[in-house]
Amino acid sequence: MEVKLIEFSPHGDERGQLIALEELKEIPFNIRRVYYMYKTVPDAVRGKHAHRSLQQVLICTSGSCKVRLDDGKEKREVLLDKPWQGLYISNVLWREMYDFSPDAVLMVLASDYYDEADYIRNYDDFLSFVKEQTGEENGQ
Ligand code: TYD
């Protein structure tokens, strides 16, 4: 599964902490879009989709939330509760974000502009897409 937790280096001094993120440095792609979620209700589950080509880094800049990831074979759960950590998510991964704390702010850095055509919103379609891709990689 192409997922990794990236640790950012805070610039800390007596005034507090500051994290700077630059494309192709801390973030392993060109950043074309930033969005964030806040005031998420406690039992909400967001995401529930995969992307055909979009890559993202998720950062919980305040509070906490959990991310469930699924590549069609393996499932993983990651807790995001540190503003100095970013979760890199490659394309073709089903993701669900849940268990948001009341103060959670989940910021997402994305490799491309918003494009509904890049979304796979149905889980069975996602599994078919994974199969197609694996077939192509094996020369079928
Ligand atoms: P949605 O895809 O439901 O969010 P999530 O994946 O977090 O559950 O998006 C909610 C709304 O926001 C939907 O109407 C599409 C819109 N939206 C944009 O206009 N631009 C964006 O970059 C994103 C992520 C969503």
CSV table of C-alpha atoms and ligand atoms in Angstrom, one decimal:
chain,number,residue,atom,x,y,z
A,1,MET,CA,0.0,0.0,0.0
A,2,GLU,CA,1.5,3.3,-1.0
A,3,VAL,CA,0.9,5.2,2.2
A,4,LYS,CA,3.5,6.8,4.5
A,5,LEU,CA,3.5,9.1,7.5
A,6,ILE,CA,5.8,12.0,6.9
A,7,GLU,CA,7.3,13.8,9.9
A,8,PHE,CA,7.7,17.6,9.3
A,9,SER,CA,10.3,19.6,11.2
A,10,PRO,CA,8.8,22.4,13.3
A,11,HIS,CA,10.6,25.7,13.5
A,12,GLY,CA,10.1,26.1,17.3
A,13,ASP,CA,11.1,28.9,19.6
A,14,GLU,CA,9.9,30.6,22.7
A,15,ARG,CA,6.8,31.9,20.8
A,16,GLY,CA,5.6,28.4,19.7
A,17,GLN,CA,5.8,26.2,16.6
A,18,LEU,CA,5.7,26.8,12.9
A,19,ILE,CA,5.6,24.3,10.1
A,20,ALA,CA,6.4,25.2,6.5
A,21,LEU,CA,5.5,22.9,3.7
A,22,GLU,CA,6.8,23.2,0.1
A,23,GLU,CA,6.0,21.2,-2.9
A,24,LEU,CA,8.5,18.6,-4.0
A,25,LYS,CA,10.3,19.1,-0.6
A,26,GLU,CA,8.2,18.1,2.4
A,27,ILE,CA,5.3,17.3,0.1
A,28,PRO,CA,6.3,14.7,-2.6
A,29,PHE,CA,4.2,16.3,-5.5
A,30,ASN,CA,3.3,19.7,-6.9
A,31,ILE,CA,0.5,21.2,-4.8
A,32,ARG,CA,-2.4,22.4,-6.9
A,33,ARG,CA,-5.1,22.5,-4.3
A,34,VAL,CA,-5.6,22.8,-0.5
A,35,TYR,CA,-8.9,22.2,1.4
A,36,TYR,CA,-9.8,21.5,5.0
A,37,MET,CA,-12.6,20.2,7.0
A,38,TYR,CA,-13.7,21.5,10.4
A,39,LYS,CA,-16.8,21.3,12.6
A,40,THR,CA,-17.1,17.7,11.5
A,41,VAL,CA,-19.9,16.1,13.5
A,42,PRO,CA,-18.7,13.2,15.8
A,43,ASP,CA,-20.3,10.3,13.9
A,44,ALA,CA,-19.6,11.6,10.4
A,45,VAL,CA,-17.7,9.4,8.0
A,46,ARG,CA,-16.1,11.5,5.2
A,47,GLY,CA,-14.3,10.4,2.0
A,48,LYS,CA,-15.7,7.0,1.0
A,49,HIS,CA,-14.1,7.2,-2.4
A,50,ALA,CA,-10.8,6.6,-4.3
A,51,HIS,CA,-9.1,8.7,-6.9
A,52,ARG,CA,-7.9,7.5,-10.3
A,53,SER,CA,-4.8,9.7,-10.3
A,54,LEU,CA,-4.9,12.2,-7.4
A,55,GLN,CA,-2.2,12.1,-4.7
A,56,GLN,CA,-2.8,13.7,-1.3
A,57,VAL,CA,-1.2,14.5,2.0
A,58,LEU,CA,-3.6,14.7,5.0
A,59,ILE,CA,-2.7,16.7,8.0
A,60,CYS,CA,-4.8,17.0,11.2
A,61,THR,CA,-3.6,20.5,12.1
A,62,SER,CA,-5.8,20.5,15.3
A,63,GLY,CA,-7.5,17.8,17.2
A,64,SER,CA,-7.6,14.2,15.9
A,65,CYS,CA,-9.3,11.9,13.4
A,66,LYS,CA,-8.8,8.4,12.0
A,67,VAL,CA,-8.3,7.4,8.4
A,68,ARG,CA,-9.2,3.9,7.1
A,69,LEU,CA,-7.3,2.9,3.9
A,70,ASP,CA,-7.9,0.1,1.6
A,71,ASP,CA,-6.0,-0.9,-1.6
A,72,GLY,CA,-8.5,-3.6,-2.6
A,73,LYS,CA,-6.4,-6.3,-0.8
A,74,GLU,CA,-5.1,-4.9,2.5
A,75,LYS,CA,-6.8,-2.5,5.0
A,76,ARG,CA,-5.1,-0.1,7.3
A,77,GLU,CA,-6.1,2.4,10.0
A,78,VAL,CA,-4.1,5.5,10.9
A,79,LEU,CA,-4.6,7.9,13.7
A,80,LEU,CA,-3.8,11.5,12.9
A,81,ASP,CA,-3.4,13.6,16.0
A,82,LYS,CA,-0.2,15.5,15.5
A,83,PRO,CA,0.1,18.7,13.5
A,84,TRP,CA,3.7,17.8,12.6
A,85,GLN,CA,2.7,14.6,10.8
A,86,GLY,CA,1.3,14.2,7.3
A,87,LEU,CA,-0.3,11.1,5.8
A,88,TYR,CA,0.7,10.6,2.2
A,89,ILE,CA,-1.9,8.7,0.2
A,90,SER,CA,-1.2,7.6,-3.4
A,91,ASN,CA,-3.9,7.3,-6.0
A,92,VAL,CA,-6.2,4.2,-6.2
A,93,LEU,CA,-6.8,3.9,-2.5
A,94,TRP,CA,-10.2,3.8,-0.9
A,95,ARG,CA,-10.2,6.2,2.1
A,96,GLU,CA,-12.6,6.9,4.9
A,97,MET,CA,-12.1,9.6,7.6
A,98,TYR,CA,-14.0,9.2,10.9
A,99,ASP,CA,-13.8,9.7,14.6
A,100,PHE,CA,-13.2,13.4,14.3
A,101,SER,CA,-12.7,15.2,17.7
A,102,PRO,CA,-14.8,18.4,18.1
A,103,ASP,CA,-11.7,20.6,17.5
A,104,ALA,CA,-10.4,18.6,14.5
A,105,VAL,CA,-9.2,20.5,11.5
A,106,LEU,CA,-8.2,18.1,8.7
A,107,MET,CA,-6.2,19.9,6.0
A,108,VAL,CA,-5.6,18.1,2.7
A,109,LEU,CA,-2.9,19.0,0.1
A,110,ALA,CA,-3.7,17.7,-3.3
A,111,SER,CA,-1.7,17.1,-6.5
A,112,ASP,CA,-4.5,18.4,-8.7
A,113,TYR,CA,-7.5,20.7,-9.1
A,114,TYR,CA,-10.9,19.4,-8.1
A,115,ASP,CA,-12.2,17.1,-10.8
A,116,GLU,CA,-15.3,14.9,-10.2
A,117,ALA,CA,-14.2,12.6,-13.1
A,118,ASP,CA,-11.1,11.6,-11.0
A,119,TYR,CA,-13.4,10.2,-8.2
A,120,ILE,CA,-14.5,6.5,-7.9
A,121,ARG,CA,-17.4,6.8,-5.5
A,122,ASN,CA,-18.7,3.2,-5.6
A,123,TYR,CA,-16.7,0.5,-3.7
A,124,ASP,CA,-17.4,-2.3,-6.3
A,125,ASP,CA,-16.3,0.1,-9.1
A,126,PHE,CA,-13.1,0.7,-7.1
A,127,LEU,CA,-12.4,-3.1,-6.8
A,128,SER,CA,-13.0,-3.5,-10.6
A,129,PHE,CA,-10.6,-0.5,-11.3
A,130,VAL,CA,-7.9,-2.2,-9.1
A,131,LYS,CA,-8.3,-5.5,-10.9
A,132,GLU,CA,-8.1,-3.7,-14.3
A,133,GLN,CA,-4.9,-1.9,-13.3
A,134,THR,CA,-3.3,-5.1,-11.9
A,135,GLY,CA,-4.2,-6.9,-15.1
A,136,GLU,CA,-2.5,-4.1,-17.2
A,137,GLU,CA,0.6,-4.2,-15.0
A,138,ASN,CA,0.8,-8.0,-15.6
A,139,GLY,CA,0.5,-7.4,-19.4
A,140,GLN,CA,-3.1,-8.8,-19.7
B,1,TYD,P1,-17.0,15.5,-0.6
B,1,TYD,O1,-16.4,14.9,-1.8
B,1,TYD,O2,-18.4,15.0,-0.2
B,1,TYD,O3,-16.0,15.5,0.6
B,1,TYD,P2,-15.4,14.3,1.4
B,1,TYD,O4,-14.6,13.5,0.4
B,1,TYD,O5,-14.4,14.9,2.3
B,1,TYD,O6,-16.5,13.5,2.1
B,1,TYD,O7,-17.2,17.1,-0.9
B,1,TYD,C1,-18.1,17.9,-0.3
B,1,TYD,C2,-18.5,19.0,-1.3
B,1,TYD,O8,-17.4,19.9,-1.5
B,1,TYD,C3,-19.0,18.5,-2.6
B,1,TYD,O9,-20.1,19.3,-3.0
B,1,TYD,C4,-17.8,18.8,-3.5
B,1,TYD,C5,-17.1,20.0,-2.9
B,1,TYD,N1,-15.7,20.1,-3.1
B,1,TYD,C6,-15.2,21.1,-3.9
B,1,TYD,O10,-15.9,21.9,-4.5
B,1,TYD,N2,-13.8,21.1,-4.1
B,1,TYD,C7,-13.0,20.3,-3.5
B,1,TYD,O11,-11.7,20.4,-3.6
B,1,TYD,C8,-13.5,19.2,-2.6
B,1,TYD,C9,-12.6,18.2,-1.9
B,1,TYD,C10,-14.9,19.2,-2.5
